[in-house]
Amino acid sequence: MVKVVLQFSAPFWLEYRKDIGFLLSEEAIPTWWTQLPDSVPVLTGWAGGPQAARFKDTDEQTIIEQALQSLANIFSMQVEQLKGLLTASHAVKWQTNAYSLGAYSYSKLHTGTARQMLNEPVNDTIYFAGEALYNGEAGGTVEAALSSGSSVCKLLSS
């Protein structure tokens, strides 16, 4: 996983649409989100799986350049214009981080037991749902969060 956080002097994306929350694209950094409902001028970019693997040996500055190019393509802007608005940036490559070794999240020794307990209804009520409570192969993903939420909805509607 590669995550890029870019801070700008102004939330230029609001000129395109006031309610932009997520942006999905086919760019090198394909997924972006804003800070809605706040209009803080920060965009977070994300690439996972094979898209992130191509950045394994790429330095942080090159990743940031790719991120800016991705945004320039998405918003039909010049990269130089975005660079002029950029006030801070940071890129993280989880696959080379010594502490995560590429994992977005991972199970520990008693995670399975805890997950099972947290997924049990208490007085016909489910209190928790999300990627951490998903028990399957796609753990630590948006799909896991959606699947967990969907399972809770099915239990509540039955």
Tab-separated table of C-alpha atoms in Angstrom, residues 4-151:
chain	number	residue	atom	x	y	z
A	4	VAL	CA	0.176	10.096	-0.092
A	5	VAL	CA	-1.002	13.107	1.897
A	6	LEU	CA	-0.899	16.465	0.121
A	7	GLN	CA	-1.698	19.781	1.762
A	8	PHE	CA	-2.563	22.745	-0.443
A	9	SER	CA	-3.004	26.451	0.213
A	10	ALA	CA	-6.667	26.146	-0.823
A	11	PRO	CA	-9.137	23.296	-1.494
A	12	PHE	CA	-9.091	23.766	-5.289
A	13	TRP	CA	-11.265	20.670	-5.811
A	14	LEU	CA	-14.263	22.539	-4.387
A	15	GLU	CA	-14.270	24.600	-7.592
A	16	TYR	CA	-15.300	21.416	-9.415
A	17	ARG	CA	-17.839	20.173	-6.928
A	18	LYS	CA	-18.683	21.164	-3.347
A	19	ASP	CA	-19.429	17.635	-2.127
A	20	ILE	CA	-16.370	15.755	-3.387
A	21	GLY	CA	-15.544	13.058	-0.882
A	22	PHE	CA	-13.860	10.303	-2.886
A	23	LEU	CA	-12.232	10.273	-6.304
A	24	LEU	CA	-11.606	7.045	-8.177
A	25	SER	CA	-9.488	6.987	-11.304
A	26	GLU	CA	-7.174	4.923	-13.485
A	27	GLU	CA	-4.151	7.064	-12.564
A	28	ALA	CA	-0.878	5.916	-10.958
A	29	ILE	CA	-2.357	6.993	-7.609
A	30	PRO	CA	-5.964	6.048	-8.373
A	31	THR	CA	-7.911	6.683	-5.168
A	32	TRP	CA	-8.237	10.031	-3.402
A	33	TRP	CA	-10.338	11.403	-0.591
A	34	THR	CA	-10.960	14.829	0.866
A	35	GLN	CA	-11.590	15.789	4.466
A	36	LEU	CA	-15.339	16.279	4.042
A	37	PRO	CA	-17.325	17.556	5.784
A	38	ASP	CA	-14.386	19.844	6.588
A	39	SER	CA	-12.997	21.945	3.759
A	40	VAL	CA	-9.421	21.498	5.005
A	41	PRO	CA	-7.128	21.719	1.950
A	42	VAL	CA	-5.760	18.175	2.296
A	43	LEU	CA	-6.093	15.309	-0.155
A	44	THR	CA	-5.103	11.744	0.686
A	45	GLY	CA	-4.106	9.443	-2.148
A	46	TRP	CA	-3.959	5.676	-2.007
A	47	ALA	CA	-2.759	2.801	-4.156
A	48	GLY	CA	-2.879	-0.826	-3.120
A	49	GLY	CA	-1.938	-4.256	-4.401
A	50	PRO	CA	-0.194	-4.414	-7.786
A	51	GLN	CA	-0.512	-0.628	-8.213
A	52	ALA	CA	1.422	-0.123	-4.986
A	53	ALA	CA	3.978	-2.825	-5.793
A	54	ARG	CA	5.330	-0.752	-8.679
A	55	PHE	CA	6.411	1.900	-6.128
A	56	LYS	CA	8.430	-0.519	-3.965
A	57	ASP	CA	11.809	0.890	-5.044
A	58	THR	CA	10.589	4.443	-5.714
A	59	ASP	CA	11.750	7.310	-3.507
A	60	GLU	CA	9.245	9.532	-1.696
A	61	GLN	CA	9.744	12.563	-3.941
A	62	THR	CA	9.031	10.546	-7.087
A	63	ILE	CA	5.865	9.144	-5.507
A	64	ILE	CA	4.748	12.695	-4.697
A	65	GLU	CA	5.481	13.728	-8.310
A	66	GLN	CA	3.348	10.797	-9.520
A	67	ALA	CA	0.602	11.829	-7.110
A	68	LEU	CA	0.628	15.397	-8.411
A	69	GLN	CA	0.556	14.137	-11.998
A	70	SER	CA	-2.389	11.902	-11.101
A	71	LEU	CA	-4.294	14.864	-9.672
A	72	ALA	CA	-3.356	17.048	-12.629
A	73	ASN	CA	-4.854	14.432	-14.961
A	74	ILE	CA	-7.969	13.986	-12.832
A	75	PHE	CA	-8.669	17.735	-12.590
A	76	SER	CA	-7.347	18.686	-16.054
A	77	MET	CA	-4.760	20.997	-14.531
A	78	GLN	CA	-1.069	21.608	-15.078
A	79	VAL	CA	1.293	19.925	-12.600
A	80	GLU	CA	3.068	23.260	-12.118
A	81	GLN	CA	-0.218	24.836	-11.033
A	82	LEU	CA	-0.654	22.136	-8.384
A	83	LYS	CA	2.956	22.523	-7.240
A	84	GLY	CA	2.254	26.224	-6.774
A	85	LEU	CA	-0.618	25.357	-4.423
A	86	LEU	CA	1.239	22.595	-2.547
A	87	THR	CA	2.296	23.526	1.004
A	88	ALA	CA	3.245	20.106	2.451
A	89	SER	CA	3.475	16.485	1.346
A	90	HIS	CA	4.260	13.053	2.678
A	91	ALA	CA	4.291	9.584	1.146
A	92	VAL	CA	4.335	6.245	2.949
A	93	LYS	CA	5.176	2.857	1.437
A	94	TRP	CA	3.862	0.216	3.791
A	95	GLN	CA	5.531	-2.608	1.886
A	96	THR	CA	8.966	-1.322	2.939
A	97	ASN	CA	8.023	-0.109	6.420
A	98	ALA	CA	9.998	-2.154	8.951
A	99	TYR	CA	7.103	-2.182	11.410
A	100	SER	CA	4.228	-3.185	9.129
A	101	LEU	CA	6.104	-5.082	6.389
A	102	GLY	CA	3.331	-4.307	3.949
A	103	ALA	CA	0.389	-5.238	6.122
A	104	TYR	CA	-2.523	-2.853	6.331
A	105	SER	CA	-3.784	-4.790	9.300
A	106	TYR	CA	-3.049	-8.234	10.539
A	107	SER	CA	-4.303	-10.756	13.025
A	108	LYS	CA	-2.510	-11.528	16.246
A	109	LEU	CA	-2.658	-14.695	18.331
A	110	HIS	CA	-6.118	-14.129	19.866
A	111	THR	CA	-7.643	-11.991	17.115
A	112	GLY	CA	-9.870	-14.810	15.829
A	113	THR	CA	-11.390	-15.364	19.269
A	114	ALA	CA	-11.870	-11.638	19.850
A	115	ARG	CA	-13.364	-11.158	16.371
A	116	GLN	CA	-15.824	-13.997	16.954
A	117	MET	CA	-16.841	-12.545	20.321
A	118	LEU	CA	-17.296	-9.029	18.891
A	119	ASN	CA	-19.455	-10.415	16.073
A	120	GLU	CA	-21.878	-12.085	18.511
A	121	PRO	CA	-25.149	-10.239	19.149
A	122	VAL	CA	-25.788	-9.093	22.704
A	123	ASN	CA	-29.498	-8.913	23.510
A	124	ASP	CA	-30.264	-9.028	19.755
A	125	THR	CA	-27.970	-6.063	19.111
A	126	ILE	CA	-24.756	-5.883	17.094
A	127	TYR	CA	-22.415	-3.227	18.391
A	128	PHE	CA	-19.533	-3.449	15.953
A	129	ALA	CA	-18.875	-3.844	12.233
A	130	GLY	CA	-15.957	-3.001	9.971
A	131	GLU	CA	-12.796	-4.339	8.380
A	132	ALA	CA	-11.324	-5.428	11.728
A	133	LEU	CA	-14.304	-7.714	12.324
A	134	TYR	CA	-14.314	-9.325	8.894
A	135	ASN	CA	-13.283	-12.970	8.879
A	136	GLY	CA	-12.084	-13.853	5.393
A	137	GLU	CA	-9.330	-13.492	2.817
A	138	ALA	CA	-9.807	-9.768	2.061
A	139	GLY	CA	-9.052	-8.508	5.579
A	140	GLY	CA	-7.943	-4.912	6.027
A	141	THR	CA	-9.770	-3.675	2.935
A	142	VAL	CA	-12.774	-1.543	2.100
A	143	GLU	CA	-14.392	-4.706	0.764
A	144	ALA	CA	-13.930	-6.290	4.199
A	145	ALA	CA	-15.593	-3.311	5.866
A	146	LEU	CA	-18.501	-3.428	3.415
A	147	SER	CA	-18.888	-7.180	3.810
A	148	SER	CA	-18.877	-6.894	7.606
A	149	GLY	CA	-21.424	-4.066	7.510
A	150	SER	CA	-23.604	-6.039	5.105
A	151	SER	CA	-23.509	-9.077	7.408
